Tab-separated table of C-alpha atoms in Angstrom:
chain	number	residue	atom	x	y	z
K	1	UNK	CA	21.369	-3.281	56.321
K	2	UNK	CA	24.572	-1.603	55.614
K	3	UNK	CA	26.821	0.610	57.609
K	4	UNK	CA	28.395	3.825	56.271
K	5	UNK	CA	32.285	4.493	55.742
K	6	UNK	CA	31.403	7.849	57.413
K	7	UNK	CA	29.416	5.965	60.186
K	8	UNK	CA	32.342	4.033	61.116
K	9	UNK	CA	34.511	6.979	61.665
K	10	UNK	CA	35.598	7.571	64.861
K	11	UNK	CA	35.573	11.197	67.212
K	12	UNK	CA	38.322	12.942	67.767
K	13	UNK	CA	38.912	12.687	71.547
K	14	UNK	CA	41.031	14.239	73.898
K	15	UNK	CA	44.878	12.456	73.985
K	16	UNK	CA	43.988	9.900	76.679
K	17	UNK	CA	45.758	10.268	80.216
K	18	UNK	CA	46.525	7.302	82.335
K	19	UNK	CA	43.458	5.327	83.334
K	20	UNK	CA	42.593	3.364	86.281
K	21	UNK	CA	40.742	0.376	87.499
K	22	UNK	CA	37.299	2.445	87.531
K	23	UNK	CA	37.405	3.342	84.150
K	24	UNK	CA	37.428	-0.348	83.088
K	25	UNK	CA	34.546	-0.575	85.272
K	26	UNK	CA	32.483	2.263	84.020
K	27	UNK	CA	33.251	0.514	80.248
K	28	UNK	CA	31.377	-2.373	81.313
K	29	UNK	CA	28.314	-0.824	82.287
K	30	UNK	CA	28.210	-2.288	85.998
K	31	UNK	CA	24.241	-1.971	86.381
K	32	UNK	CA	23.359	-3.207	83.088
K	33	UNK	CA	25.714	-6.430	83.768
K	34	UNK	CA	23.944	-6.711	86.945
K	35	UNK	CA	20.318	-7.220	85.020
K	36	UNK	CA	22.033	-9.731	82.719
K	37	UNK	CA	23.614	-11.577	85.586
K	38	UNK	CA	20.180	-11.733	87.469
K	39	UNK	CA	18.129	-12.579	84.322
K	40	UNK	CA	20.713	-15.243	83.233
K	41	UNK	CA	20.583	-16.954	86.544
K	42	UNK	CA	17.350	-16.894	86.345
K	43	UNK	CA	16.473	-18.902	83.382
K	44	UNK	CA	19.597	-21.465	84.726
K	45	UNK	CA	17.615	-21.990	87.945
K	46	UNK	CA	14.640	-23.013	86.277
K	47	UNK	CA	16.123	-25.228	83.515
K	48	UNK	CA	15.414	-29.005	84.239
K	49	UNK	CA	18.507	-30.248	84.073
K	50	UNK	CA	20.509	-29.120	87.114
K	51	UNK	CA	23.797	-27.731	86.849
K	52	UNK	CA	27.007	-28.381	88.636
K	53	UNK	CA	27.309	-25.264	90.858
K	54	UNK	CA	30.982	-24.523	89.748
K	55	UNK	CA	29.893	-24.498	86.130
K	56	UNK	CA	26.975	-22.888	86.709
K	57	UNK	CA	29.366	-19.768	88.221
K	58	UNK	CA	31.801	-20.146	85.276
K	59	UNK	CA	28.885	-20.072	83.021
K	60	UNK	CA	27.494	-16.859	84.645
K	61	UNK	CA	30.472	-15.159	84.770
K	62	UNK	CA	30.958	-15.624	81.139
K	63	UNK	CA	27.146	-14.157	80.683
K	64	UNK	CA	28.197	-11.289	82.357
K	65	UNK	CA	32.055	-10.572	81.036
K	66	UNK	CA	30.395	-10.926	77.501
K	67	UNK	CA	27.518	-8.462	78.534
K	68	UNK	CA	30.325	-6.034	79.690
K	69	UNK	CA	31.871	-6.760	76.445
K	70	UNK	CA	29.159	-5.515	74.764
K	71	UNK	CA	28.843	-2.540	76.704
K	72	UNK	CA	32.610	-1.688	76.315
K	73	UNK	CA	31.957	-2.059	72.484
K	74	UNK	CA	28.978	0.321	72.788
K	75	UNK	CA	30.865	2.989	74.425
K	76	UNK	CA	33.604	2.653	71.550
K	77	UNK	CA	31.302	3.254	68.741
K	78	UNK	CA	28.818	5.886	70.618
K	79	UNK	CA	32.149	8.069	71.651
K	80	UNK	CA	30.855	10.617	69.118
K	81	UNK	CA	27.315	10.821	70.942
K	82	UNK	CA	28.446	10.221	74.286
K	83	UNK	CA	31.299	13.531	73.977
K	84	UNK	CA	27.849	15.779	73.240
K	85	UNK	CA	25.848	14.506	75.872
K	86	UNK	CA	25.792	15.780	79.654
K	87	UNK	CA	24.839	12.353	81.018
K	88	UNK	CA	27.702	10.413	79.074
K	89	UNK	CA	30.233	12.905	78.199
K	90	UNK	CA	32.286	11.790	81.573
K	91	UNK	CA	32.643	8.198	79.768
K	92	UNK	CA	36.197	7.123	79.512
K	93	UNK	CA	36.748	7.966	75.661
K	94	UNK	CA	35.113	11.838	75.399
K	95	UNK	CA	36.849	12.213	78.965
K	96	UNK	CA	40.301	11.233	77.620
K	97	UNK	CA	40.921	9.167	79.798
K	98	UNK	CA	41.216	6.064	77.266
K	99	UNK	CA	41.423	5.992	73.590
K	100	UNK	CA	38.897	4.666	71.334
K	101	UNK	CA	41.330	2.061	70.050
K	102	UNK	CA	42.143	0.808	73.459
K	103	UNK	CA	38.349	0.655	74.443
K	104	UNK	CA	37.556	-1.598	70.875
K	105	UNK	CA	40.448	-3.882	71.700
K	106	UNK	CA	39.014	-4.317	75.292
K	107	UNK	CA	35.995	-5.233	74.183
K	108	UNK	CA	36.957	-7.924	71.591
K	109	UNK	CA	39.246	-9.321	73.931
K	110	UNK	CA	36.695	-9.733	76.651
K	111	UNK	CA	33.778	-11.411	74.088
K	112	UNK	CA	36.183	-13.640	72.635
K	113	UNK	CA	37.214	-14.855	76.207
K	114	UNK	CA	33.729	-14.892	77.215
K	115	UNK	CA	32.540	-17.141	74.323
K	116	UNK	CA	35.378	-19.428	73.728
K	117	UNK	CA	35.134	-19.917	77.580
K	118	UNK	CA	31.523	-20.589	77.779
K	119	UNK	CA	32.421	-23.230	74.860
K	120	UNK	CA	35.351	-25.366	76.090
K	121	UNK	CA	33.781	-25.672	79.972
K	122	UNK	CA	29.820	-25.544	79.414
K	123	UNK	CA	28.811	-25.649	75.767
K	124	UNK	CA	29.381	-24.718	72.185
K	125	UNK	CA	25.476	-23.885	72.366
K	126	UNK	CA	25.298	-21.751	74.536
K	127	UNK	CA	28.815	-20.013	73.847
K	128	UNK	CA	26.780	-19.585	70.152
K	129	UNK	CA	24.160	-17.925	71.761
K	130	UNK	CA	26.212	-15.459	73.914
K	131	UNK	CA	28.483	-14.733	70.382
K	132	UNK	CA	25.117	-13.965	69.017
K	133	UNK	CA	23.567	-11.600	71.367
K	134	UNK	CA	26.937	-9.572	71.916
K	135	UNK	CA	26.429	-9.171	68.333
K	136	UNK	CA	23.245	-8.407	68.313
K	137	UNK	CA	23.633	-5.646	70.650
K	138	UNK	CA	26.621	-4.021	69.421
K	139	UNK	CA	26.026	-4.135	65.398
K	140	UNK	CA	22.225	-4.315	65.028
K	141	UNK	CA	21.356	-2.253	68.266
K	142	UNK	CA	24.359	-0.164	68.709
K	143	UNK	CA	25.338	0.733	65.357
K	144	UNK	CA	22.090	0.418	63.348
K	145	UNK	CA	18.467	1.039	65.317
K	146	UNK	CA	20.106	3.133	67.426
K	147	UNK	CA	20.825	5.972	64.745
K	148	UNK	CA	18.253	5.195	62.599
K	149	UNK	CA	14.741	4.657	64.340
K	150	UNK	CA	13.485	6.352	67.276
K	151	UNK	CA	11.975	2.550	67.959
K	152	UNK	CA	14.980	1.133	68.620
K	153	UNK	CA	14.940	0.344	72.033
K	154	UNK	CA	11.680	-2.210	70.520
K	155	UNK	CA	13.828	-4.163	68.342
K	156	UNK	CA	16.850	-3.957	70.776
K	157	UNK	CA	15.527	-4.800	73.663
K	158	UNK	CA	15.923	-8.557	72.419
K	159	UNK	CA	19.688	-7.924	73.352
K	160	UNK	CA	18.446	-7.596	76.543
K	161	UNK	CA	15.527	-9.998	76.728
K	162	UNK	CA	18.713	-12.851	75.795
K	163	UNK	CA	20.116	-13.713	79.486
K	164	UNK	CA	17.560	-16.138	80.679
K	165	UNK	CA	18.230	-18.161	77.323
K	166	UNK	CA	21.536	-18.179	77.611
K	167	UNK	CA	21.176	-19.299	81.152
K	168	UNK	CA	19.034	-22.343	80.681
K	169	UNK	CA	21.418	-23.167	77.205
K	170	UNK	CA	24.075	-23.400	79.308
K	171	UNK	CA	22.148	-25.580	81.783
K	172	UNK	CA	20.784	-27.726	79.235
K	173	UNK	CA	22.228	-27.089	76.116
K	174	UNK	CA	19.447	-26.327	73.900
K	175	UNK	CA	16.264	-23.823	74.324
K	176	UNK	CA	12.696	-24.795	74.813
K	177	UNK	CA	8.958	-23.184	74.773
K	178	UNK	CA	9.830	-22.142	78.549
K	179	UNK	CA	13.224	-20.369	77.695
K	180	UNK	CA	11.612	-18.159	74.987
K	181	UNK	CA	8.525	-17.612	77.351
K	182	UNK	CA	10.975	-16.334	79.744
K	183	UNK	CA	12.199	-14.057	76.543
K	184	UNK	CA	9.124	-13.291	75.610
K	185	UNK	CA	8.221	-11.308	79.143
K	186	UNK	CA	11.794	-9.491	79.223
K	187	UNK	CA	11.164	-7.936	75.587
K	188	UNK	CA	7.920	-6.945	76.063
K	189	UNK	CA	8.117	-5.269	79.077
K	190	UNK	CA	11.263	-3.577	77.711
K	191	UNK	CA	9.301	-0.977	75.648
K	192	UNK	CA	6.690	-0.705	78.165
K	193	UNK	CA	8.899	1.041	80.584
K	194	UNK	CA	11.699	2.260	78.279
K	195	UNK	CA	9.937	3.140	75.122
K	196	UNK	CA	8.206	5.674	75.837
K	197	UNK	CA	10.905	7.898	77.314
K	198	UNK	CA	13.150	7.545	74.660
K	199	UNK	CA	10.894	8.295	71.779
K	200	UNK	CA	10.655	11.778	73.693
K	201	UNK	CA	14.152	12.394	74.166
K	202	UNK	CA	14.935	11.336	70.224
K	203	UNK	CA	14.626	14.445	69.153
K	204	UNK	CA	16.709	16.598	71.787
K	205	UNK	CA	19.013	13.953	70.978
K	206	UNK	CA	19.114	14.326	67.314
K	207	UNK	CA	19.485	18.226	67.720
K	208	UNK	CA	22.713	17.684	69.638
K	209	UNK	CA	24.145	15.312	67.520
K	210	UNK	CA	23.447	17.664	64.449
K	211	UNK	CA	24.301	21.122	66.041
């Protein structure tokens, strides 16, 4: 795998204005965290090991600040996409209301809290694991499949299918048969219900990135 110079390079975007709280909102892709949060809690809940409740809400709240990480991160690199598109071009970056420098510096600042976090108060396991899937999502989802396969929501639904591992990590500090069953259901029923629909829409989508 290997990532262009001229992949890297940013959109020029409007000279941002002053931003507000919603803005950092919208960057962290609210509903998305919400299906993270839920899945996450999820596979805590029916981990063996309980959990002390306290560090079972730390540990979900760093599940879902790194998932908004990742989401900040996609919106940073998909500013070029996102400017073209009806449904996205309102996004803080194409609507110059933040830069894309600001947005990138957001995100890393909110996975590193999220993982070193998850690392000092539940465990370096699961802190690995979160590291790993905001990775995951933002390099091999974002800024590979994403441009370069119309399957990509196949492969990268694994970001997505992640959560409930996470969850029982952090409840037990390892995985087991059950966690990856729990993985197994998310990702395939990913393409089932997404796949389908975006295969159609690659191509509008690769006329208006091209035009």
């Amino acid at each position: 795998m290997s990532i262009s110079k001229q992949a890297l390079q940013k959109p020029n975007v409007p000279v941002p204005s002053q931003a507000d709280a919603n803005d950092y909102i919208i960057l962290l892709k609210p509903r998305v965290m919400s299906l993270v949060v839920f899945t996450a809690l999820v596979g805590m809940m029916v981990a063996p090991n309980p959990i002390n409740p306290v560090l079972g809400f730390l540990a979900i709240l760093c599940i879902a600040v790194g998932g908004g990480a990742s989401g900040a991160l996609n919106m940073w690199y998909d500013a070029d996409i996102d400017a073209i598109m009806k449904r996205t071009k309102k996004r803080p970056i194409p609507a110059g209301k933040l830069t894309g420098g600001e947005v990138l510096v957001f995100g890393l600042v909110l996975s590193a809290l999220s993982v070193l976090t998850m690392g000092v108060f539940i465990n370096w396991f699961s802190a690995a694991f979160l590291a790993f899937t905001i990775f995951f999502y933002v390099v091999i989802y974002t800024m590979w499949l994403k441009r370069s396969t119309p399957q990509n929501i196949v492969i990268g639904g694994a970001a997505g299918a992640f959560p409930p591992m996470i969850g029982w990590a952090a409840a037990t500090g390892a995985i087991s048969i059950e966690s990856i069953v729990l993985f197994l259901i998310i990702f395939l029923w990913t393409p089932h219900i997404f796949g389908r629909s975006r295969f159609l829409l690659q191509p509008i989508m690769a006329r208006r990135m091209f035009r």
